[in-house]
Short mmCIF file of C-alpha atoms in Angstrom, two decimals:
data_model
loop_
_atom_site.label_atom_id
_atom_site.label_comp_id
_atom_site.label_asym_id
_atom_site.label_seq_id
_atom_site.Cartn_x
_atom_site.Cartn_y
_atom_site.Cartn_z
CA LYS A 1 39.56 44.97 -46.40
CA ALA A 2 41.42 46.73 -49.30
CA GLY A 3 43.17 44.59 -51.73
CA VAL A 4 46.48 46.01 -53.00
CA THR A 5 46.62 49.07 -54.69
CA GLN A 6 49.09 50.43 -57.24
CA THR A 7 49.30 53.92 -58.72
CA PRO A 8 49.39 54.82 -61.57
CA ARG A 9 48.19 52.42 -63.65
CA TYR A 10 49.48 53.60 -66.72
CA LEU A 11 52.78 55.46 -67.69
CA ILE A 12 54.46 56.59 -70.44
CA LYS A 13 58.20 57.39 -70.43
CA THR A 14 61.01 58.26 -72.68
CA ARG A 15 64.25 56.62 -73.01
CA GLY A 16 66.68 58.13 -70.44
CA GLN A 17 63.62 59.09 -68.01
CA GLN A 18 63.19 57.79 -64.32
CA VAL A 19 60.09 56.39 -62.92
CA THR A 20 58.80 55.85 -59.40
CA LEU A 21 55.63 53.43 -58.88
CA SER A 22 53.82 52.86 -55.80
CA CYS A 23 52.35 50.29 -54.28
CA SER A 24 50.08 50.01 -50.89
CA PRO A 25 49.84 46.89 -49.88
CA ILE A 26 46.73 45.19 -47.64
CA SER A 27 46.32 46.67 -44.45
CA GLY A 28 48.18 44.71 -41.77
CA HIS A 29 50.87 43.25 -44.48
CA ARG A 30 54.11 44.20 -43.98
CA SER A 31 55.95 42.23 -46.89
CA VAL A 32 55.76 43.73 -50.44
CA SER A 33 57.24 41.79 -53.47
CA TRP A 34 57.54 43.65 -56.79
CA TYR A 35 57.52 41.61 -60.10
CA GLN A 36 57.92 42.54 -63.78
CA GLN A 37 55.35 41.00 -66.20
CA THR A 38 56.66 40.37 -69.86
CA PRO A 39 54.65 38.58 -72.97
CA GLY A 40 56.70 35.10 -72.53
CA GLN A 41 58.68 35.52 -69.54
CA GLY A 42 56.00 35.14 -67.10
CA LEU A 43 56.62 37.12 -63.76
CA GLN A 44 60.36 37.84 -63.00
CA PHE A 45 61.16 38.90 -59.55
CA LEU A 46 62.83 41.90 -58.86
CA PHE A 47 62.94 42.14 -54.95
CA GLU A 48 61.01 41.82 -51.84
CA TYR A 49 60.76 44.17 -48.56
CA PHE A 50 60.16 43.43 -45.22
CA SER A 51 59.58 45.94 -42.55
CA GLU A 52 61.62 48.57 -44.44
CA THR A 53 64.37 46.24 -45.29
CA GLN A 54 65.01 44.24 -48.56
CA ARG A 55 65.05 40.57 -47.71
CA ASN A 56 65.35 39.34 -51.55
CA LYS A 57 66.57 40.53 -54.81
CA GLY A 58 66.06 39.21 -58.42
CA ASN A 59 68.60 39.22 -61.19
CA PHE A 60 67.97 42.83 -62.13
CA PRO A 61 70.46 45.67 -63.12
CA GLY A 62 70.88 48.27 -60.18
CA ARG A 63 68.62 50.95 -62.17
CA PHE A 64 65.75 49.08 -60.67
CA SER A 65 65.44 49.99 -57.17
CA GLY A 66 62.99 49.92 -54.18
CA ARG A 67 62.27 50.94 -50.94
CA GLN A 68 59.55 50.15 -48.24
CA PHE A 69 58.13 53.14 -45.52
CA SER A 70 57.38 52.63 -41.74
CA ASN A 71 53.29 52.19 -42.88
CA SER A 72 54.61 49.20 -45.42
CA ARG A 73 53.67 51.26 -48.39
CA SER A 74 56.48 50.88 -51.32
CA GLU A 75 58.11 52.15 -54.14
CA MET A 76 59.89 51.11 -56.77
CA ASN A 77 62.51 53.43 -59.07
CA VAL A 78 63.69 52.74 -62.61
CA SER A 79 66.60 55.22 -63.58
CA THR A 80 67.77 55.80 -67.10
CA LEU A 81 64.64 53.86 -68.70
CA GLU A 82 65.48 51.66 -71.53
CA LEU A 83 62.75 50.35 -74.40
CA GLY A 84 62.88 46.95 -72.50
CA ASP A 85 61.69 47.91 -69.99
CA SER A 86 58.27 48.35 -71.04
CA ALA A 87 56.04 45.84 -68.80
CA LEU A 88 53.45 45.42 -66.29
CA TYR A 89 55.13 45.93 -62.89
CA LEU A 90 53.15 44.07 -60.08
CA CYS A 91 53.76 44.21 -56.84
CA ALA A 92 52.41 41.90 -54.09
CA SER A 93 51.72 42.01 -50.47
CA SER A 94 51.60 38.83 -47.84
CA SER A 95 50.99 38.50 -43.90
CA PHE A 96 53.43 37.08 -41.78
CA THR A 97 51.41 34.44 -41.13
CA SER A 98 50.65 33.17 -44.71
CA PRO A 99 53.93 34.62 -46.31
CA ASN A 100 53.70 32.19 -49.30
CA GLU A 101 50.15 33.46 -50.23
CA GLN A 102 50.92 36.96 -51.85
CA PHE A 103 48.19 39.29 -52.83
CA PHE A 104 48.33 41.11 -56.03
CA GLY A 105 47.69 44.61 -57.10
CA PRO A 106 46.43 45.31 -60.61
CA GLY A 107 49.95 46.43 -61.96
CA THR A 108 51.54 49.32 -63.52
CA ARG A 109 51.94 49.37 -67.01
CA LEU A 110 54.82 51.20 -68.24
CA THR A 111 55.44 52.01 -71.73
CA VAL A 112 59.07 53.34 -72.73
CA LEU A 113 59.05 55.22 -75.76
CA ASP B 1 68.09 31.42 -65.20
CA GLN B 2 64.08 29.94 -65.53
CA GLN B 3 63.79 27.79 -62.19
CA VAL B 4 60.26 27.22 -62.78
CA LYS B 5 59.21 26.19 -66.21
CA GLN B 6 55.52 26.26 -67.74
CA ASN B 7 56.36 24.61 -71.12
CA SER B 8 52.75 25.22 -72.95
CA PRO B 9 52.22 28.58 -73.31
CA SER B 10 48.88 28.33 -74.33
CA LEU B 11 45.60 25.47 -73.91
CA SER B 12 42.56 24.99 -75.40
CA VAL B 13 39.56 22.96 -73.88
CA GLN B 14 36.09 22.23 -74.33
CA GLU B 15 33.53 23.42 -71.41
CA GLY B 16 32.59 20.67 -69.08
CA ARG B 17 36.02 18.43 -69.81
CA ILE B 18 39.12 18.58 -68.00
CA SER B 19 41.86 21.12 -68.02
CA ILE B 20 45.72 19.68 -67.57
CA LEU B 21 47.70 22.48 -66.62
CA ASN B 22 51.71 21.62 -65.94
CA CYS B 23 54.86 23.11 -64.32
CA ASP B 24 58.33 21.98 -63.88
CA TYR B 25 61.08 23.49 -61.46
CA THR B 26 64.63 22.75 -61.16
CA ASN B 27 65.18 23.47 -57.65
CA SER B 28 64.76 20.71 -55.05
CA MET B 29 64.86 23.54 -52.59
CA PHE B 30 61.55 24.75 -52.91
CA ASP B 31 59.10 23.52 -50.49
CA TYR B 32 55.77 25.31 -51.19
CA PHE B 33 53.70 25.37 -54.53
CA LEU B 34 50.91 27.89 -55.63
CA TRP B 35 49.00 28.39 -58.74
CA TYR B 36 47.53 31.74 -59.57
CA LYS B 37 45.09 32.75 -62.38
CA LYS B 38 45.51 36.40 -64.06
CA TYR B 39 42.24 37.76 -66.05
CA PRO B 40 43.55 40.75 -68.51
CA ALA B 41 43.65 44.26 -66.78
CA GLU B 42 44.27 42.49 -63.18
CA GLY B 43 46.45 41.48 -60.67
CA PRO B 44 47.26 37.34 -60.56
CA THR B 45 44.93 36.09 -57.79
CA PHE B 46 45.36 33.16 -55.66
CA LEU B 47 44.09 29.76 -56.88
CA ILE B 48 45.36 26.86 -54.96
CA SER B 49 48.66 25.56 -52.80
CA ILE B 50 50.28 22.55 -51.99
CA SER B 51 53.20 22.12 -49.36
CA SER B 52 56.11 20.09 -50.40
CA ILE B 53 55.12 17.06 -47.61
CA LYS B 54 51.79 16.51 -49.71
CA ASP B 55 51.29 15.21 -52.85
CA LYS B 56 47.70 16.04 -53.47
CA ASN B 57 45.63 19.29 -52.63
CA GLU B 58 42.01 19.33 -53.89
CA ASP B 59 39.62 22.50 -53.72
CA GLY B 60 36.57 22.16 -55.71
CA ARG B 61 36.99 21.86 -59.02
CA PHE B 62 40.76 22.52 -59.10
CA THR B 63 43.33 19.97 -57.95
CA VAL B 64 47.13 20.12 -57.64
CA PHE B 65 49.32 17.48 -58.02
CA LEU B 66 52.69 17.38 -57.03
CA ASN B 67 55.46 15.05 -58.14
CA LYS B 68 58.61 15.88 -55.99
CA SER B 69 61.06 13.04 -57.57
CA ALA B 70 60.05 14.46 -61.01
CA LYS B 71 60.13 17.85 -59.96
CA HIS B 72 56.58 18.49 -61.88
CA LEU B 73 53.36 19.87 -60.91
CA SER B 74 49.89 19.77 -62.23
CA LEU B 75 46.70 21.62 -61.86
CA HIS B 76 43.79 19.41 -62.98
CA ILE B 77 40.46 21.84 -63.55
CA VAL B 78 37.20 19.56 -63.69
CA PRO B 79 35.20 20.51 -65.26
CA SER B 80 36.47 23.31 -67.15
CA GLN B 81 33.87 26.48 -67.60
CA PRO B 82 34.45 29.42 -69.88
CA GLY B 83 34.87 31.64 -66.77
CA ASP B 84 38.21 29.86 -66.26
CA SER B 85 39.44 31.39 -69.86
CA ALA B 86 42.78 33.13 -68.09
CA VAL B 87 46.56 32.74 -67.91
CA TYR B 88 47.74 30.30 -64.90
CA PHE B 89 51.19 30.99 -63.21
CA CYS B 90 52.67 28.33 -61.47
CA ALA B 91 54.73 29.14 -58.58
CA ALA B 92 57.50 28.30 -55.99
CA SER B 93 58.94 29.10 -53.17
CA GLU B 94 61.83 28.41 -50.76
CA GLY B 95 61.51 30.53 -47.71
CA ASN B 96 61.09 34.02 -49.12
CA ASP B 97 62.34 33.37 -52.48
CA MET B 98 58.99 32.91 -54.80
CA ARG B 99 59.66 32.25 -58.11
CA PHE B 100 56.87 32.26 -61.06
CA GLY B 101 56.60 30.49 -64.30
CA ALA B 102 56.11 32.39 -67.51
CA GLY B 103 52.18 31.29 -67.69
CA THR B 104 49.74 29.31 -69.77
CA ARG B 105 46.52 30.77 -71.44
CA LEU B 106 44.13 28.83 -71.12
CA THR B 107 40.71 29.09 -73.10
CA VAL B 108 37.63 27.29 -72.66
CA LYS B 109 35.60 27.08 -75.26
CA PRO B 110 31.70 26.84 -74.88
#
């Protein structure tokens, strides 16, 4: 089985721009979660999608949004980028039978200049 | 709010000795706990987990201990190997809500 894939792997944007990150879960996994990783803060939960519905949301401003498609692929969007949005964005997928065991992608490294 | 805390940002041990990584949580509703290992330029990979109905789970060199009354879990690695050098994240979940700690960077010296 192919693992979780994320594109792009690296991205450089400037303040005020918007960005869309993509995540393809493991085949058969219907749950996709997004996390932001910054030094010292660990993994901060952004949101979780299951069957195209957002089931859970972390404490991030509305500039952060996401969606999930019928094939379980997910995208997250950040609008009006700020310098503090520079981070590694990770997505993870899990199966219905083992919802707690998440499989992570390699992440997208976003740098905001 | 940091519901899951790893108070040691780094830990250094000698090869062959025991590594003990600690994690504290505040939400008593968490019922499942996990440890993930992360190498640079890779996503975290699942290591070991424990349900709140247990107090110990062992998998090879890795053992996770859960103390519910203290809201504390720990990961023991015995014996530690240089390849174990990585960042370790603990995670706790309640239903679909999973929270991670900030991570502990483990360095195992040969």
